[in-house]
Amino acid sequence: MNKKRMLFASSEVYPFVKTGGLADVSHSLPRALNESYAVSVVLPLYSSIDRKQFKIKPIESFEIAMGGSLYAVEVYGTIYENVAYRFIYAPLLCDREFLYGPPECGYEDNALRFGLFSYAIAELLRREKYAIAHLNDWQCALAALLIKEDSTLETKCVYTIHNLAYQGVFPPSLLPQIGINESYFTMDALEFYNQVNFMKAGIAYADAVTTVSPTYAKEILTPEFGCGLEGFLHVHRRKLSGIINGIDPDHFSPSCDEALVEKYTNAKGKKSSKSDLLKQLGLKGSSKPLFAFIGRFTHQKGIDILVESLPKIAQMECNVVLLGEGEEGYRDALASLSEGYGNLHLSFGYDEVISHRMYAAADFLLMPSLFEPCGLNQMIAYAYGAVPIVNKVGGLADTVKKVESYDENTPFGYGVVFTSPTSRSLVAAVKKSCELYSDKKHFEAVVNHNMKCDFSWSESAKAYEGIYARLSK
Ligand code: GLC
């Protein structure tokens, strides 16, 4: 039987380009869906993407009329791990140092850049005839409106919110430049506190809206987590659901990970990874628990809490390693802390290989996120045998059960869970973790259990397929 065609659109996809978890999901979910659908993934061909390495070749070119201007667009393609990729090249969209802008702010013309990306997605749908378009985050959201507007397109549209904190909000003077009629500048369409909101286009015009965990799907209907869109989401709640992300077991498996100094399959096997990392970073004490933070240095990830807590944590018998990049203020605060304490080390800059080595070395992974749509790091931590320490929000609430309720006969992952995002709770959780660590037998049992849990896409990919099937029958 011929598989139906599906276009999965994202502004970043690992391994071509990555700033966050969206890139991992945009790599691993299409791989999982490719069994049942003929999937193509479309993303911008940013100048940082290595065309040679990935054998990216030109396919076709066309012009796009947007807001009275003509833009030349080139489509490139490659096949990677059996999935077809389409890359959109236009100088306006692609020739930049950063994807979206320097860490503190977005580029001023992002509305035009990702407006153009959305027009290119709609044009691909016309040319290549897809049954389903799966759009992700604000950067592709306008495509939902363009699809609805074009009566010749029968494509059904799923829109996934990976993070409500980034909505793509721009001044209304931009509307003519992105070719969107003023009639859409209303509360039930794109208008948002007198600004234009791209994400609203995805929510309003997609046939189904999903977010990346069941708990976050509920949270975003409340003022605390709704980022001003809770009312609007409430109006569209019947088409909203939460599907938990998965991770790719081929990519995150210590038993076959070439980045590691020694591959392993259980808690005991982590030993050389830990001693090697400590040695490399100039830290001492293999027998002390090793805590890691890996992620973006942004408000969302609880860096304020971390900065406040680290002086207290550093006084405990432990080592702490931090890896990531992000806002300068956070980087400076973390850097000066790591200079002040001999058992604290900061590696600035994101590096996939170092991150894998850190998961392998760490006994615990710190995730004090204030909000977390899903979070992938806690699942990666399970796979590598690091016990996650999490604030109970969003996807963390769905994927981390508290270790006090540990039961080896369940399929759940266990970690140290706290329920209010404060420095006090985090410090108490770290203290509890040190105690857990000192009960070697129990600790190893939890680690070994977590390592065996299934956090692959198998179930969640089926849930997406269920939505596609419902829409296209
Ligand atoms: C965003 C969210 C994160 C989620 C990821 C992939 O980065 O902040 O929680 O896991 O998207 O969906």
GROMACS .gro file of C-alpha atoms and ligand atoms in nm:
model
  485
    1MET     CA    1   0.000   0.000   0.000
    2ASN     CA    2   0.120   0.348  -0.085
    3LYS     CA    3   0.206   0.546   0.223
    4LYS     CA    4   0.048   0.887   0.263
    5ARG     CA    5   0.287   1.181   0.235
    6MET     CA    6   0.353   1.401   0.536
    7LEU     CA    7   0.553   1.722   0.553
    8PHE     CA    8   0.709   1.792   0.892
    9ALA     CA    9   0.816   2.156   0.918
   10SER     CA   10   1.059   2.284   1.180
   11SER     CA   11   1.303   2.572   1.217
   12GLU     CA   12   1.575   2.341   1.351
   13VAL     CA   13   1.657   1.974   1.309
   14TYR     CA   14   1.943   1.773   1.458
   15PRO     CA   15   2.210   1.701   1.331
   16PHE     CA   16   2.190   1.979   1.073
   17VAL     CA   17   2.131   2.259   1.322
   18LYS     CA   18   2.029   2.270   1.687
   19THR     CA   19   1.965   2.524   1.960
   20GLY     CA   20   1.731   2.317   2.177
   21GLY     CA   21   1.503   2.017   2.219
   22LEU     CA   22   1.293   2.109   1.915
   23ALA     CA   23   1.588   1.999   1.699
   24ASP     CA   24   1.602   1.657   1.866
   25VAL     CA   25   1.228   1.603   1.834
   26SER     CA   26   1.235   1.716   1.470
   27HIS     CA   27   1.499   1.451   1.405
   28SER     CA   28   1.362   1.159   1.601
   29LEU     CA   29   0.984   1.192   1.561
   30PRO     CA   30   0.991   1.193   1.177
   31ARG     CA   31   1.220   0.889   1.191
   32ALA     CA   32   0.959   0.708   1.399
   33LEU     CA   33   0.671   0.824   1.176
   34ASN     CA   34   0.852   0.724   0.859
   35GLU     CA   35   0.739   0.364   0.907
   36SER     CA   36   0.376   0.454   0.845
   37TYR     CA   37   0.401   0.775   0.643
   38ALA     CA   38   0.627   0.892   0.363
   39VAL     CA   39   0.777   1.176   0.563
   40SER     CA   40   0.967   1.478   0.436
   41VAL     CA   41   1.116   1.718   0.686
   42VAL     CA   42   1.155   2.082   0.582
   43LEU     CA   43   1.383   2.338   0.746
   44PRO     CA   44   1.575   2.651   0.645
   45LEU     CA   45   1.917   2.597   0.487
   46TYR     CA   46   2.101   2.823   0.733
   47SER     CA   47   2.455   2.917   0.634
   48SER     CA   48   2.591   2.710   0.927
   49ILE     CA   49   2.456   2.384   0.778
   50ASP     CA   50   2.730   2.178   0.615
   51ARG     CA   51   2.595   2.107   0.264
   52LYS     CA   52   2.887   1.882   0.171
   53GLN     CA   53   2.881   1.666   0.482
   54PHE     CA   54   2.510   1.596   0.443
   55LYS     CA   55   2.516   1.572   0.062
   56ILE     CA   56   2.258   1.847   0.030
   57LYS     CA   57   2.175   1.900  -0.339
   58PRO     CA   58   1.959   2.156  -0.526
   59ILE     CA   59   1.613   2.036  -0.634
   60GLU     CA   60   1.425   2.336  -0.771
   61SER     CA   61   1.382   2.708  -0.736
   62PHE     CA   62   1.081   2.938  -0.749
   63GLU     CA   63   0.974   3.285  -0.657
   64ILE     CA   64   0.748   3.369  -0.369
   65ALA     CA   65   0.530   3.678  -0.371
   66MET     CA   66   0.494   3.803  -0.015
   67GLY     CA   67   0.355   4.143   0.072
   68GLY     CA   68   0.416   4.296  -0.272
   69SER     CA   69   0.780   4.178  -0.295
   70LEU     CA   70   0.921   3.884  -0.486
   71TYR     CA   71   1.167   3.654  -0.309
   72ALA     CA   72   1.382   3.399  -0.490
   73VAL     CA   73   1.371   3.069  -0.305
   74GLU     CA   74   1.580   2.760  -0.369
   75VAL     CA   75   1.480   2.415  -0.253
   76TYR     CA   76   1.752   2.166  -0.168
   77GLY     CA   77   1.725   1.807  -0.056
   78THR     CA   78   1.898   1.509   0.092
   79ILE     CA   79   1.815   1.174   0.247
   80TYR     CA   80   1.942   1.117   0.600
   81GLU     CA   81   1.875   0.799   0.797
   82ASN     CA   82   1.609   0.706   0.539
   83VAL     CA   83   1.412   1.028   0.590
   84ALA     CA   84   1.375   1.278   0.305
   85TYR     CA   85   1.478   1.636   0.385
   86ARG     CA   86   1.385   1.958   0.207
   87PHE     CA   87   1.585   2.271   0.279
   88ILE     CA   88   1.461   2.619   0.198
   89TYR     CA   89   1.728   2.864   0.097
   90ALA     CA   90   1.666   3.238   0.073
   91PRO     CA   91   1.935   3.490   0.175
   92LEU     CA   92   1.692   3.680   0.401
   93LEU     CA   93   1.609   3.362   0.594
   94CYS     CA   94   1.942   3.183   0.599
   95ASP     CA   95   2.249   3.405   0.584
   96ARG     CA   96   2.284   3.495   0.952
   97GLU     CA   97   2.523   3.425   1.236
   98PHE     CA   98   2.246   3.294   1.463
   99LEU     CA   99   1.923   3.111   1.382
  100TYR     CA  100   1.688   3.351   1.554
  101GLY     CA  101   1.923   3.620   1.687
  102PRO     CA  102   2.181   3.662   1.963
  103PRO     CA  103   2.079   3.497   2.296
  104GLU     CA  104   1.916   3.806   2.445
  105CYS     CA  105   1.686   3.907   2.157
  106GLY     CA  106   1.551   3.799   1.820
  107TYR     CA  107   1.645   3.956   1.486
  108GLU     CA  108   1.425   4.252   1.400
  109ASP     CA  109   1.314   4.103   1.070
  110ASN     CA  110   1.225   3.760   1.208
  111ALA     CA  111   0.862   3.813   1.106
  112LEU     CA  112   0.971   3.849   0.743
  113ARG     CA  113   1.223   3.565   0.768
  114PHE     CA  114   0.985   3.308   0.913
  115GLY     CA  115   0.691   3.453   0.724
  116LEU     CA  116   0.887   3.365   0.411
  117PHE     CA  117   0.962   3.018   0.551
  118SER     CA  118   0.588   2.966   0.603
  119TYR     CA  119   0.510   3.077   0.246
  120ALA     CA  120   0.775   2.833   0.122
  121ILE     CA  121   0.614   2.551   0.323
  122ALA     CA  122   0.275   2.628   0.165
  123GLU     CA  123   0.434   2.633  -0.181
  124LEU     CA  124   0.597   2.292  -0.120
  125LEU     CA  125   0.258   2.156  -0.019
  126ARG     CA  126   0.116   2.275  -0.352
  127ARG     CA  127   0.402   2.129  -0.554
  128GLU     CA  128   0.455   1.798  -0.376
  129LYS     CA  129   0.102   1.709  -0.260
  130TYR     CA  130   0.113   1.607   0.104
  131ALA     CA  131  -0.186   1.466   0.294
  132ILE     CA  132  -0.059   1.610   0.624
  133ALA     CA  133   0.146   1.912   0.723
  134HIS     CA  134   0.287   1.895   1.075
  135LEU     CA  135   0.401   2.245   1.176
  136ASN     CA  136   0.611   2.319   1.482
  137ASP     CA  137   0.637   2.632   1.698
  138TRP     CA  138   0.584   2.994   1.595
  139GLN     CA  139   0.836   2.988   1.312
  140CYS     CA  140   0.606   2.776   1.093
  141ALA     CA  141   0.274   2.885   1.239
  142LEU     CA  142   0.174   3.126   0.964
  143ALA     CA  143   0.170   2.831   0.725
  144ALA     CA  144  -0.148   2.708   0.899
  145LEU     CA  145  -0.326   3.026   0.793
  146LEU     CA  146  -0.183   3.009   0.438
  147ILE     CA  147  -0.303   2.648   0.405
  148LYS     CA  148  -0.654   2.740   0.523
  149GLU     CA  149  -0.664   3.036   0.285
  150ASP     CA  150  -0.581   2.827  -0.020
  151SER     CA  151  -0.896   2.641  -0.121
  152THR     CA  152  -0.699   2.426  -0.367
  153LEU     CA  153  -0.499   2.270  -0.083
  154GLU     CA  154  -0.651   1.964   0.081
  155THR     CA  155  -0.364   1.917   0.325
  156LYS     CA  156  -0.468   1.869   0.687
  157CYS     CA  157  -0.266   2.056   0.938
  158VAL     CA  158  -0.132   1.962   1.284
  159TYR     CA  159   0.035   2.234   1.488
  160THR     CA  160   0.265   2.151   1.780
  161ILE     CA  161   0.358   2.397   2.054
  162HIS     CA  162   0.700   2.312   2.196
  163ASN     CA  163   0.723   2.622   2.409
  164LEU     CA  164   0.454   2.882   2.467
  165ALA     CA  165   0.713   3.130   2.592
  166TYR     CA  166   0.817   3.200   2.232
  167GLN     CA  167   0.515   3.312   2.031
  168GLY     CA  168   0.662   3.525   1.753
  169VAL     CA  169   0.513   3.862   1.846
  170PHE     CA  170   0.572   4.160   1.614
  171PRO     CA  171   0.443   4.514   1.552
  172PRO     CA  172   0.125   4.531   1.341
  173SER     CA  173   0.298   4.755   1.086
  174LEU     CA  174   0.454   4.431   0.956
  175LEU     CA  175   0.126   4.283   0.838
  176PRO     CA  176   0.142   4.428   0.483
  177GLN     CA  177   0.502   4.309   0.444
  178ILE     CA  178   0.409   3.950   0.523
  179GLY     CA  179   0.109   3.977   0.293
  180ILE     CA  180  -0.151   3.916   0.561
  181ASN     CA  181  -0.477   4.099   0.520
  182GLU     CA  182  -0.577   4.340   0.795
  183SER     CA  183  -0.898   4.147   0.843
  184TYR     CA  184  -0.686   3.895   1.034
  185PHE     CA  185  -0.587   4.159   1.287
  186THR     CA  186  -0.863   4.065   1.529
  187MET     CA  187  -0.874   3.902   1.870
  188ASP     CA  188  -0.995   3.569   1.733
  189ALA     CA  189  -0.712   3.564   1.477
  190LEU     CA  190  -0.363   3.716   1.496
  191GLU     CA  191  -0.409   4.022   1.716
  192PHE     CA  192  -0.246   4.001   2.062
  193TYR     CA  193  -0.235   4.313   2.281
  194ASN     CA  194  -0.218   4.526   1.967
  195GLN     CA  195   0.066   4.319   1.823
  196VAL     CA  196   0.073   4.041   1.564
  197ASN     CA  197   0.116   3.696   1.714
  198PHE     CA  198   0.234   3.417   1.479
  199MET     CA  199   0.158   3.135   1.722
  200LYS     CA  200  -0.208   3.237   1.724
  201ALA     CA  201  -0.221   3.152   1.352
  202GLY     CA  202  -0.113   2.796   1.431
  203ILE     CA  203  -0.364   2.760   1.712
  204ALA     CA  204  -0.654   2.918   1.524
  205TYR     CA  205  -0.613   2.759   1.179
  206ALA     CA  206  -0.458   2.414   1.234
  207ASP     CA  207  -0.700   2.120   1.234
  208ALA     CA  208  -0.539   1.981   1.550
  209VAL     CA  209  -0.312   2.145   1.805
  210THR     CA  210  -0.078   1.944   2.024
  211THR     CA  211   0.178   2.018   2.285
  212VAL     CA  212   0.459   1.801   2.409
  213SER     CA  213   0.321   1.656   2.733
  214PRO     CA  214  -0.025   1.594   2.883
  215THR     CA  215   0.052   1.804   3.193
  216TYR     CA  216   0.172   2.103   2.989
  217ALA     CA  217  -0.146   2.074   2.777
  218LYS     CA  218  -0.343   2.136   3.098
  219GLU     CA  219  -0.104   2.395   3.244
  220ILE     CA  220  -0.121   2.624   2.940
  221LEU     CA  221  -0.492   2.674   2.998
  222THR     CA  222  -0.406   2.859   3.321
  223PRO     CA  223  -0.277   3.216   3.367
  224GLU     CA  224   0.034   3.085   3.545
  225PHE     CA  225   0.163   2.898   3.238
  226GLY     CA  226  -0.051   3.033   2.952
  227CYS     CA  227   0.177   3.329   2.866
  228GLY     CA  228  -0.131   3.539   2.789
  229LEU     CA  229  -0.274   3.281   2.548
  230GLU     CA  230  -0.467   3.078   2.807
  231GLY     CA  231  -0.801   3.232   2.706
  232PHE     CA  232  -0.738   3.179   2.336
  233LEU     CA  233  -0.623   2.822   2.397
  234HIS     CA  234  -0.934   2.765   2.603
  235VAL     CA  235  -1.150   2.864   2.305
  236HIS     CA  236  -0.965   2.603   2.095
  237ARG     CA  237  -0.929   2.342   2.370
  238ARG     CA  238  -1.132   2.079   2.186
  239LYS     CA  239  -0.861   2.037   1.929
  240LEU     CA  240  -0.578   2.056   2.186
  241SER     CA  241  -0.401   1.750   2.326
  242GLY     CA  242  -0.070   1.664   2.491
  243ILE     CA  243   0.158   1.391   2.357
  244ILE     CA  244   0.477   1.320   2.546
  245ASN     CA  245   0.803   1.346   2.351
  246GLY     CA  246   1.034   1.052   2.314
  247ILE     CA  247   1.406   1.020   2.256
  248ASP     CA  248   1.589   0.826   1.991
  249PRO     CA  249   1.740   0.512   2.149
  250ASP     CA  250   1.990   0.482   1.863
  251HIS     CA  251   2.131   0.822   1.947
  252PHE     CA  252   2.112   0.806   2.324
  253SER     CA  253   2.240   0.468   2.428
  254PRO     CA  254   2.552   0.422   2.643
  255SER     CA  255   2.588   0.067   2.512
  256CYS     CA  256   2.685   0.190   2.165
  257ASP     CA  257   2.775   0.559   2.209
  258GLU     CA  258   3.104   0.636   2.034
  259ALA     CA  259   3.141   0.959   2.234
  260LEU     CA  260   3.207   0.768   2.556
  261VAL     CA  261   3.544   0.658   2.690
  262GLU     CA  262   3.388   0.323   2.774
  263LYS     CA  263   3.049   0.191   2.667
  264TYR     CA  264   2.830   0.043   2.939
  265THR     CA  265   2.495  -0.117   3.014
  266ASN     CA  266   2.451  -0.073   3.390
  267ALA     CA  267   2.526   0.152   3.688
  268LYS     CA  268   2.865  -0.004   3.759
  269GLY     CA  269   2.975   0.057   3.400
  270LYS     CA  270   2.969   0.434   3.451
  271LYS     CA  271   3.286   0.432   3.660
  272SER     CA  272   3.543   0.513   3.391
  273SER     CA  273   3.322   0.782   3.238
  274LYS     CA  274   3.302   0.951   3.576
  275SER     CA  275   3.670   0.933   3.666
  276ASP     CA  276   3.770   1.041   3.316
  277LEU     CA  277   3.544   1.349   3.321
  278LEU     CA  278   3.654   1.451   3.670
  279LYS     CA  279   4.016   1.423   3.567
  280GLN     CA  280   3.959   1.623   3.249
  281LEU     CA  281   3.785   1.902   3.434
  282GLY     CA  282   4.033   1.906   3.723
  283LEU     CA  283   3.781   1.785   3.983
  284LYS     CA  284   3.861   1.544   4.264
  285GLY     CA  285   3.671   1.268   4.442
  286SER     CA  286   3.528   0.983   4.232
  287SER     CA  287   3.343   0.849   4.533
  288LYS     CA  288   3.147   1.174   4.585
  289PRO     CA  289   2.819   1.220   4.398
  290LEU     CA  290   2.851   1.412   4.072
  291PHE     CA  291   2.570   1.654   3.983
  292ALA     CA  292   2.535   1.790   3.629
  293PHE     CA  293   2.336   2.067   3.470
  294ILE     CA  294   2.312   2.048   3.092
  295GLY     CA  295   2.100   2.297   2.901
  296ARG     CA  296   2.029   2.651   2.793
  297PHE     CA  297   2.109   2.925   3.041
  298THR     CA  298   1.766   3.086   3.036
  299HIS     CA  299   1.504   3.184   3.291
  300GLN     CA  300   1.290   2.882   3.196
  301LYS     CA  301   1.557   2.635   3.303
  302GLY     CA  302   1.567   2.772   3.657
  303ILE     CA  303   1.912   2.929   3.632
  304ASP     CA  304   1.820   3.197   3.887
  305ILE     CA  305   1.744   2.924   4.138
  306LEU     CA  306   2.060   2.739   4.045
  307VAL     CA  307   2.277   3.049   4.089
  308GLU     CA  308   2.122   3.113   4.429
  309SER     CA  309   2.164   2.751   4.537
  310LEU     CA  310   2.513   2.668   4.412
  311PRO     CA  311   2.705   2.825   4.704
  312LYS     CA  312   2.511   2.596   4.940
  313ILE     CA  313   2.535   2.291   4.716
  314ALA     CA  314   2.910   2.345   4.671
  315GLN     CA  315   2.954   2.312   5.046
  316MET     CA  316   2.821   1.958   5.039
  317GLU     CA  317   3.046   1.659   4.973
  318CYS     CA  318   2.993   1.655   4.597
  319ASN     CA  319   3.108   1.780   4.256
  320VAL     CA  320   2.899   1.989   4.017
  321VAL     CA  321   2.950   2.031   3.643
  322LEU     CA  322   2.757   2.274   3.426
  323LEU     CA  323   2.736   2.271   3.046
  324GLY     CA  324   2.545   2.509   2.826
  325GLU     CA  325   2.520   2.847   2.671
  326GLY     CA  326   2.275   3.132   2.680
  327GLU     CA  327   2.224   3.469   2.835
  328GLU     CA  328   2.538   3.661   2.924
  329GLY     CA  329   2.420   3.758   3.274
  330TYR     CA  330   2.367   3.393   3.365
  331ARG     CA  331   2.694   3.288   3.209
  332ASP     CA  332   2.885   3.549   3.409
  333ALA     CA  333   2.712   3.456   3.734
  334LEU     CA  334   2.786   3.086   3.681
  335ALA     CA  335   3.143   3.157   3.573
  336SER     CA  336   3.222   3.359   3.884
  337LEU     CA  337   3.068   3.089   4.104
  338SER     CA  338   3.277   2.818   3.941
  339GLU     CA  339   3.588   3.026   4.002
  340GLY     CA  340   3.498   3.051   4.368
  341TYR     CA  341   3.452   2.681   4.441
  342GLY     CA  342   3.697   2.403   4.369
  343ASN     CA  343   3.423   2.141   4.324
  344LEU     CA  344   3.225   2.336   4.067
  345HIS     CA  345   3.306   2.346   3.695
  346LEU     CA  346   3.145   2.540   3.412
  347SER     CA  347   3.190   2.450   3.043
  348PHE     CA  348   3.042   2.724   2.833
  349GLY     CA  349   2.916   2.643   2.484
  350TYR     CA  350   2.701   2.359   2.363
  351ASP     CA  351   2.878   2.044   2.252
  352GLU     CA  352   2.699   1.720   2.176
  353VAL     CA  353   2.999   1.495   2.251
  354ILE     CA  354   3.080   1.661   2.585
  355SER     CA  355   2.712   1.648   2.678
  356HIS     CA  356   2.697   1.271   2.619
  357ARG     CA  357   3.010   1.229   2.833
  358MET     CA  358   2.851   1.432   3.108
  359TYR     CA  359   2.534   1.225   3.113
  360ALA     CA  360   2.753   0.915   3.131
  361ALA     CA  361   2.964   1.055   3.415
  362ALA     CA  362   2.689   1.214   3.623
  363ASP     CA  363   2.511   1.049   3.914
  364PHE     CA  364   2.238   1.315   3.910
  365LEU     CA  365   2.103   1.563   3.657
  366LEU     CA  366   1.974   1.897   3.786
  367MET     CA  367   1.654   2.026   3.621
  368PRO     CA  368   1.507   2.304   3.835
  369SER     CA  369   1.294   2.433   3.541
  370LEU     CA  370   1.026   2.690   3.623
  371PHE     CA  371   0.820   2.546   3.342
  372GLU     CA  372   0.900   2.261   3.107
  373PRO     CA  373   0.675   2.176   2.811
  374CYS     CA  374   0.833   1.830   2.802
  375GLY     CA  375   1.207   1.828   2.859
  376LEU     CA  376   1.422   1.563   2.699
  377ASN     CA  377   1.723   1.577   2.930
  378GLN     CA  378   1.554   1.382   3.208
  379MET     CA  379   1.492   1.096   2.962
  380ILE     CA  380   1.847   1.112   2.830
  381ALA     CA  381   1.962   1.107   3.191
  382TYR     CA  382   1.764   0.786   3.252
  383ALA     CA  383   1.924   0.621   2.950
  384TYR     CA  384   2.274   0.708   3.076
  385GLY     CA  385   2.202   0.621   3.437
  386ALA     CA  386   2.194   0.970   3.588
  387VAL     CA  387   1.906   1.025   3.831
  388PRO     CA  388   1.708   1.340   3.745
  389ILE     CA  389   1.634   1.603   4.012
  390VAL     CA  390   1.331   1.795   3.888
  391ASN     CA  391   1.076   2.059   3.970
  392LYS     CA  392   0.738   1.893   3.918
  393VAL     CA  393   0.606   2.082   3.615
  394GLY     CA  394   0.499   1.999   3.260
  395GLY     CA  395   0.667   1.699   3.105
  396LEU     CA  396   0.886   1.655   3.413
  397ALA     CA  397   0.573   1.578   3.613
  398ASP     CA  398   0.474   1.321   3.350
  399THR     CA  399   0.807   1.144   3.321
  400VAL     CA  400   0.968   1.153   3.667
  401LYS     CA  401   0.810   0.966   3.958
  402LYS     CA  402   0.942   1.043   4.304
  403VAL     CA  403   1.203   0.800   4.421
  404GLU     CA  404   1.029   0.751   4.758
  405SER     CA  405   0.764   0.554   4.567
  406TYR     CA  406   1.022   0.341   4.383
  407ASP     CA  407   0.882   0.011   4.265
  408GLU     CA  408   1.098  -0.203   4.040
  409ASN     CA  409   0.792  -0.362   3.883
  410THR     CA  410   0.673  -0.046   3.709
  411PRO     CA  411   0.774   0.094   3.369
  412PHE     CA  412   0.828   0.441   3.522
  413GLY     CA  413   1.149   0.636   3.565
  414TYR     CA  414   1.232   0.760   3.915
  415GLY     CA  415   1.406   1.071   4.037
  416VAL     CA  416   1.420   1.331   4.312
  417VAL     CA  417   1.112   1.549   4.274
  418PHE     CA  418   1.042   1.883   4.439
  419THR     CA  419   0.725   2.084   4.408
  420SER     CA  420   0.811   2.452   4.433
  421PRO     CA  421   1.069   2.627   4.220
  422THR     CA  422   1.274   2.781   4.499
  423SER     CA  423   1.637   2.763   4.600
  424ARG     CA  424   1.531   2.611   4.931
  425SER     CA  425   1.358   2.320   4.759
  426LEU     CA  426   1.647   2.263   4.524
  427VAL     CA  427   1.906   2.261   4.801
  428ALA     CA  428   1.688   2.021   5.003
  429ALA     CA  429   1.652   1.798   4.695
  430VAL     CA  430   2.028   1.789   4.645
  431LYS     CA  431   2.075   1.701   5.009
  432LYS     CA  432   1.823   1.420   4.972
  433SER     CA  433   2.009   1.304   4.661
  434CYS     CA  434   2.336   1.285   4.855
  435GLU     CA  435   2.160   1.061   5.109
  436LEU     CA  436   2.016   0.845   4.833
  437TYR     CA  437   2.363   0.816   4.680
  438SER     CA  438   2.514   0.700   5.006
  439ASP     CA  439   2.274   0.405   5.011
  440LYS     CA  440   2.478   0.242   4.734
  441LYS     CA  441   2.265  -0.068   4.683
  442HIS     CA  442   1.938   0.117   4.657
  443PHE     CA  443   2.088   0.391   4.442
  444GLU     CA  444   2.229   0.139   4.195
  445ALA     CA  445   1.898  -0.045   4.181
  446VAL     CA  446   1.717   0.279   4.088
  447VAL     CA  447   1.980   0.366   3.826
  448ASN     CA  448   1.964   0.018   3.671
  449HIS     CA  449   1.584   0.031   3.666
  450ASN     CA  450   1.578   0.375   3.501
  451MET     CA  451   1.830   0.265   3.238
  452LYS     CA  452   1.593  -0.011   3.125
  453CYS     CA  453   1.283   0.210   3.092
  454ASP     CA  454   1.143   0.276   2.746
  455PHE     CA  455   1.136   0.644   2.654
  456SER     CA  456   1.145   0.586   2.280
  457TRP     CA  457   0.887   0.728   2.041
  458SER     CA  458   0.697   0.402   1.992
  459GLU     CA  459   0.383   0.496   2.186
  460SER     CA  460   0.385   0.869   2.112
  461ALA     CA  461   0.440   0.824   1.739
  462LYS     CA  462   0.123   0.609   1.740
  463ALA     CA  463  -0.064   0.891   1.913
  464TYR     CA  464   0.038   1.135   1.638
  465GLU     CA  465  -0.056   0.881   1.372
  466GLY     CA  466  -0.397   0.854   1.537
  467ILE     CA  467  -0.446   1.228   1.494
  468TYR     CA  468  -0.330   1.225   1.131
  469ALA     CA  469  -0.560   0.932   1.054
  470ARG     CA  470  -0.858   1.104   1.215
  471LEU     CA  471  -0.797   1.421   1.015
  472SER     CA  472  -0.738   1.261   0.677
  473LYS     CA  473  -1.007   0.996   0.664
  474GLC     C1  474   1.128   2.307   2.396
  474GLC     C2  475   1.079   2.288   2.539
  474GLC     C3  476   1.117   2.150   2.594
  474GLC     C4  477   1.075   2.042   2.495
  474GLC     C5  478   1.136   2.072   2.357
  474GLC     C6  479   1.095   1.970   2.251
  474GLC     O1  480   1.268   2.318   2.395
  474GLC     O2  481   1.131   2.388   2.623
  474GLC     O3  482   1.054   2.128   2.716
  474GLC     O4  483   1.120   1.916   2.538
  474GLC     O5  484   1.090   2.198   2.313
  474GLC     O6  485   0.958   1.955   2.240
   0.00000   0.00000   0.00000
